Short mmCIF file of C-alpha atoms in Angstrom, two decimals:
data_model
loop_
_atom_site.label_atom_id
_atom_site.label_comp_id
_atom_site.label_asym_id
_atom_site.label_seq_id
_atom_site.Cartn_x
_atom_site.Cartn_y
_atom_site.Cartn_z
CA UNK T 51 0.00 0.00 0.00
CA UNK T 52 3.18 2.46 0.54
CA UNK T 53 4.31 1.70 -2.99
CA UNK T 54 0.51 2.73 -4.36
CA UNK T 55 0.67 5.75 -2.13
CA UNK T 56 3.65 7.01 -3.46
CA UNK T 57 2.65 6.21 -6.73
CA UNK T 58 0.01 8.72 -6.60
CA UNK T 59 2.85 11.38 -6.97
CA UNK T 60 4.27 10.34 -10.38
CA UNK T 61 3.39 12.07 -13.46
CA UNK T 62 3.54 8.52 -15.12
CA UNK T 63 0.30 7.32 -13.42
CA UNK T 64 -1.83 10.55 -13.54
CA UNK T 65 -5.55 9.41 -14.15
CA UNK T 66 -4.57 5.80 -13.19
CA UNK T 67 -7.39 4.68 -10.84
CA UNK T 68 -5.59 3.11 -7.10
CA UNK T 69 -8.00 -0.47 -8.30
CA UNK T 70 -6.22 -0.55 -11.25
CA UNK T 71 -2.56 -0.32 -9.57
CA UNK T 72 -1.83 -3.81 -8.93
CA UNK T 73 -2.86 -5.16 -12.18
CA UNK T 74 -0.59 -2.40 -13.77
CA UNK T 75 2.57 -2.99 -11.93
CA UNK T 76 2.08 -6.67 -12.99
CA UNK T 77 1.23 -5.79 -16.15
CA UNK T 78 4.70 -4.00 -16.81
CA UNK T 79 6.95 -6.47 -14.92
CA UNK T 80 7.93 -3.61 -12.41
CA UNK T 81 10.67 -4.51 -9.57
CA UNK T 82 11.41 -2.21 -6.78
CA UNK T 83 14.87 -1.61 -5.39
CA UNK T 84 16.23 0.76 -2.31
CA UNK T 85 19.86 1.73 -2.93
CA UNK T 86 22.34 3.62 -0.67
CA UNK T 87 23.60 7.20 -0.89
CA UNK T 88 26.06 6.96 -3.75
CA UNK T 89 25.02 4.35 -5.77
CA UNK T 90 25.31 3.96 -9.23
CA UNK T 91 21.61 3.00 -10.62
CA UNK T 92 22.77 3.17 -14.32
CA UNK T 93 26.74 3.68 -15.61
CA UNK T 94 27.77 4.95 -19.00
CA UNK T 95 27.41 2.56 -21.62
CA UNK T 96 25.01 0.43 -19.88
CA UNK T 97 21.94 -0.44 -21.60
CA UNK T 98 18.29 -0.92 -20.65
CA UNK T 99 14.66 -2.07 -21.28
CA UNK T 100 13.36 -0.39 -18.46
CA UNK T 101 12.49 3.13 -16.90
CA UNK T 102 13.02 4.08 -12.99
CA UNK T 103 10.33 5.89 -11.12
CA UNK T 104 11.79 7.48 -8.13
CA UNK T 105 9.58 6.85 -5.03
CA UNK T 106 11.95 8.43 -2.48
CA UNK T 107 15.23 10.03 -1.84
CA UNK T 108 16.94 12.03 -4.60
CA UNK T 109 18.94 11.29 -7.62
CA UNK T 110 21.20 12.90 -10.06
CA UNK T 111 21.37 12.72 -13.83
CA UNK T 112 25.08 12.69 -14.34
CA UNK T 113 27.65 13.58 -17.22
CA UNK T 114 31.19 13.11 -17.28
CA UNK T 115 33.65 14.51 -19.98
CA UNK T 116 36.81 12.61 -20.99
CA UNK T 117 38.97 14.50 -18.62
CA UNK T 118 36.55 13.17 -15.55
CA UNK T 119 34.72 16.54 -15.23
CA UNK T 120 31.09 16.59 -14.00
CA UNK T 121 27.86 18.35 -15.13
CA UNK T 122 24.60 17.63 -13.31
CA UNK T 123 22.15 17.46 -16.17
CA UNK T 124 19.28 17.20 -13.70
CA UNK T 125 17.95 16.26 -10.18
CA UNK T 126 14.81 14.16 -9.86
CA UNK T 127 12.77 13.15 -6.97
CA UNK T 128 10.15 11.47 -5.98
CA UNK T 129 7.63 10.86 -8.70
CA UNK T 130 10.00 11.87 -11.06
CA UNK T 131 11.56 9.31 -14.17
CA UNK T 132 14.45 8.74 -15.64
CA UNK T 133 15.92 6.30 -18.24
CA UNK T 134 13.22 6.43 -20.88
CA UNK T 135 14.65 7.44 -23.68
CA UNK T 136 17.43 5.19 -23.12
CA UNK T 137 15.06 2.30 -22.76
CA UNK T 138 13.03 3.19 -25.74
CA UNK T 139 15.69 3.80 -28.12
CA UNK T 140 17.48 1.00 -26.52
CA UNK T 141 20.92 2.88 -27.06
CA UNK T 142 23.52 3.23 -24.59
CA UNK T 143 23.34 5.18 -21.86
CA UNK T 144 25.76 8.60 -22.38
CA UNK T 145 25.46 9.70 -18.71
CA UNK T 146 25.37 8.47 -14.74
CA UNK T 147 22.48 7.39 -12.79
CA UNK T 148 23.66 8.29 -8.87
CA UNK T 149 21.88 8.47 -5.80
CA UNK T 150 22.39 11.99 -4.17
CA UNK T 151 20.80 10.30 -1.19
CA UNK T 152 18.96 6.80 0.03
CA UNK T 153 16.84 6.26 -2.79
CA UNK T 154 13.67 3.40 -3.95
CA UNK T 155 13.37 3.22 -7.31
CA UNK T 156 10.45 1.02 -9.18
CA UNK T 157 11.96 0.02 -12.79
CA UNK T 158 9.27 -0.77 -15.06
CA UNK T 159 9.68 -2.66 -18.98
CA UNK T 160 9.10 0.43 -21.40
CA UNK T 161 7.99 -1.82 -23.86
CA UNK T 162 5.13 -3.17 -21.72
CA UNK T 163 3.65 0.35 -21.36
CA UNK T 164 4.25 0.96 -24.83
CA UNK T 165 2.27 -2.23 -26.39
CA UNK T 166 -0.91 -3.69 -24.89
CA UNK T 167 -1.03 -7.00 -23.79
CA UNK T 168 -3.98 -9.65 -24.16
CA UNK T 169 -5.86 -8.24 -21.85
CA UNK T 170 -6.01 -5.49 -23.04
CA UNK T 171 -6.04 -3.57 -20.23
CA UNK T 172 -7.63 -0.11 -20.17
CA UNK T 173 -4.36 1.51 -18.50
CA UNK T 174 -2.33 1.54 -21.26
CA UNK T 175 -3.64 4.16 -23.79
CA UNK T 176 -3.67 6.73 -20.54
CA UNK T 177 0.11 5.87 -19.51
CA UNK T 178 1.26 5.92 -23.28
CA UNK T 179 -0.31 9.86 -23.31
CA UNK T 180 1.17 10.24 -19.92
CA UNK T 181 4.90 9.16 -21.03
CA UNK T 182 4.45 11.81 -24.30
CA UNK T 183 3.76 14.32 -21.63
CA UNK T 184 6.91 13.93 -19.74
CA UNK T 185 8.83 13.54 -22.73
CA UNK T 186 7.49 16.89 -23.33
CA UNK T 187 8.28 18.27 -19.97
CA UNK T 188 11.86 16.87 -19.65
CA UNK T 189 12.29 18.64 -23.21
CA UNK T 190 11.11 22.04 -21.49
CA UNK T 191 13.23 21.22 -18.58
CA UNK T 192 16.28 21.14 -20.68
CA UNK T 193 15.68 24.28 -22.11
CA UNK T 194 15.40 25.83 -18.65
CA UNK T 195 18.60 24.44 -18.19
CA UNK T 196 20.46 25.96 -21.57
CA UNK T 197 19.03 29.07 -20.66
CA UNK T 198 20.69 29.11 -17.25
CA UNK T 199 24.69 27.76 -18.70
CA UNK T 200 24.51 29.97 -21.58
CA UNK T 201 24.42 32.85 -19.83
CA UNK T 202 27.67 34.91 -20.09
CA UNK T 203 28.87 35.10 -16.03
CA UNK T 204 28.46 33.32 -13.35
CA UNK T 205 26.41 35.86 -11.30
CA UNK T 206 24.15 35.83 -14.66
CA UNK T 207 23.84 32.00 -14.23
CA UNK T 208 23.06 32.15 -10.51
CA UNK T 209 20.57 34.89 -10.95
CA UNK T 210 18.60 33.04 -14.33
CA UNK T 211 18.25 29.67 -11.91
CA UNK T 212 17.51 31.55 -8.62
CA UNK T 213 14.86 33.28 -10.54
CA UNK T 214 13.50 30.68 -12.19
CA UNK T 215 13.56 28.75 -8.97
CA UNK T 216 11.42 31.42 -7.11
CA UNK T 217 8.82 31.53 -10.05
CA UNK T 218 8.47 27.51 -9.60
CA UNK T 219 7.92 27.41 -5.91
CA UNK T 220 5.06 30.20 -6.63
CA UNK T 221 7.06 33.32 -6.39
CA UNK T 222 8.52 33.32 -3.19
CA UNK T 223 11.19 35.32 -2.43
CA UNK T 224 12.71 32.52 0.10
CA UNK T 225 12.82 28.99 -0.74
CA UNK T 226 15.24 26.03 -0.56
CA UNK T 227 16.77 24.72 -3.81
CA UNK T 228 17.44 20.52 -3.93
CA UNK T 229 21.86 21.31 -4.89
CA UNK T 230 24.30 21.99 -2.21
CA UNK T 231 26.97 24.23 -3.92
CA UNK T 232 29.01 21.59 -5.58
CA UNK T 233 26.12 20.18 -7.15
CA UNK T 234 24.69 23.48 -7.73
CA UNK T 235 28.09 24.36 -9.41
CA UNK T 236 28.04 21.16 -11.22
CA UNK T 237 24.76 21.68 -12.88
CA UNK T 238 25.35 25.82 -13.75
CA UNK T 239 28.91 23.86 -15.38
CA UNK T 240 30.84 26.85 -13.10
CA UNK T 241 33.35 26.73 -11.11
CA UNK T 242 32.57 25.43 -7.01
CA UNK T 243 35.23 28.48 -5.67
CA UNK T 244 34.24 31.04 -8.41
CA UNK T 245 30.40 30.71 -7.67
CA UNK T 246 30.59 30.55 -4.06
CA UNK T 247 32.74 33.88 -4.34
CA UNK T 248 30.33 35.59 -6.43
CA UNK T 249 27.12 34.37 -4.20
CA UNK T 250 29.47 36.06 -1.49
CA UNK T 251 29.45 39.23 -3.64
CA UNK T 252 25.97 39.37 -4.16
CA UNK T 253 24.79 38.90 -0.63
CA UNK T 254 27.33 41.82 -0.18
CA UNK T 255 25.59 43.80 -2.76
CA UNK T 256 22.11 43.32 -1.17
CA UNK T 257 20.84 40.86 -3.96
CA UNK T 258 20.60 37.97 -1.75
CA UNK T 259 20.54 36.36 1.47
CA UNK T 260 21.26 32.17 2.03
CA UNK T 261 21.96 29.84 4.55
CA UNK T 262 23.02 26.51 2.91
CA UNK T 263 20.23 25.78 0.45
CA UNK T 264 17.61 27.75 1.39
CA UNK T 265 17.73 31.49 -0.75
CA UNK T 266 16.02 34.64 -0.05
CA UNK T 267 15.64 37.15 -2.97
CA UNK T 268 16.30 40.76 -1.90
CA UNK T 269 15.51 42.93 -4.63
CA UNK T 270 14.76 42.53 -8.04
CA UNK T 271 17.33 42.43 -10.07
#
C-alpha cells in the first residue's frame, strides 16, 4: 500500500485509478529496489529495457567529460523518471544514474507500457499519453537548463536559476533549492570556488541572502 501511495505522486500514473494499480505494476513487470547514498543506478554505456520511477530520496542525472569533469544534467525526486529514452531507443546510456541520497526506485519494462497485452487492459492508452507528456516536460526542462549555462557570467547564471527557482515554488522570495553548492556548481557547469565567491558578492551587494540551500531574494534584479 506504501508503494501505491507514493505512486500517486508520479506524473507517469496521472488518471490511473488506485483499483487498477496492482494489475498495472504486474502488467509492466515492475521490480522495486532501495539503494544507498552513492550508488550507481545506471553507468555509462550500460543499456536498458526499463524506466526508474523514483519513489523516495533524490537522484542525479550525471555527465562526465573525458577529462573526468562533471555536469549535473538534472535532479529528480520522488515521482520523477528517468531512463526512458534510453530504454526506448534501446541505445547506450551517455550519462550516470547516482543516488544523491537513500533512494527506492520502481523500474518498469518500457515496452510493456508501450504495447498492450492480451488483456487489453484499459491503463495503457492513458500511460502511453502520460509518457508523451513527460517527454514533453523533460524537453522544457532542458531548455530551462540551456538558458541558465549559456548565460555569459556566473552571477548571470546564478541569478537566471535563482529566478527561475522562485517563479516555480510560486514566487517566493525565500525557498530552498534541492543542490548543495558543488552540485549546484556542477549543474550551472561553473566553477565550485568562483560561484561561491560571487554568491558572497551578491549577498554583499544586497541581492541575496542564504543559509546553505535555502535562498532569499532581496531585490529585483
Amino acid at each position: 500500500m506504501e508503494t501505491f501511495t507514493l505512486l500517486r505522486n508520479a506524473h507517469l500514473f496521472h488518471n490511473i485509478s488506485d483499483t487498477d494499480l496492482p494489475s498495472m505494476l504486474s502488467c509492466l513487470q515492475s521490480t522495486k529496489k532501495t539503494f544507498p547514498k552513492e550508488s550507481i543506478i545506471l553507468n555509462e554505456l550500460d543499456r536498458t529495457e526499463e524506466m526508474g520511477v523514483v519513489l523516495s530520496g533524490m537522484i542525479h542525472i550525471v555527465r562526465y567529460d573525458f577529462w573526468g569533469n562533471r555536469t549535473i544534467v538534472s535532479s529528480i525526486g520522488p515521482g520523477g523518471t528517468f531512463a526512458e529514452t534510453i530504454a526506448f531507443t534501446q541505445s547506450p546510456s551517455e550519462v550516470v544514474v547516482v543516488t544523491a541520497e537513500e533512494a527506492t526506485i520502481l523500474f518498469l519494462n518500457i515496452h510493456k507500457i508501450l504495447h498492450t497485452c492480451n488483456k487489453s487492459c484499459q491503463f495503457h492508452n492513458q500511460l502511453i499519453e502520460n509518457l508523451v507528456h513527460l517527454f514533453a516536460y523533460k524537453n522544457l526542462e532542458l531548455l530551462t537548463k540551456i538558458n541558465h549555462i549559456t548565460k555569459r557570467t556566473t552571477r548571470d547564471k546564478l541569478l537566471s536559476y535563482l529566478s527561475t527557482e522562485s517563479k516555480r515554488q510560486g514566487g517566493a522570495r525565500t525557498f530552498t533549492i534541492v543542490f548543495d553548492r558543488q552540485h549546484l556548481a556542477d549543474y550551472l557547469c561553473v566553477e565550485r570556488s568562483a560561484m561561491s565567491s560571487e554568491l558572497g558578492k551578491m549577498r554583499d551587494e544586497g541581492l541575496v541572502e542564504y543559509h546553505k540551500s535555502t535562498f532569499t531574494l532581496i531585490e529585483e534584479v
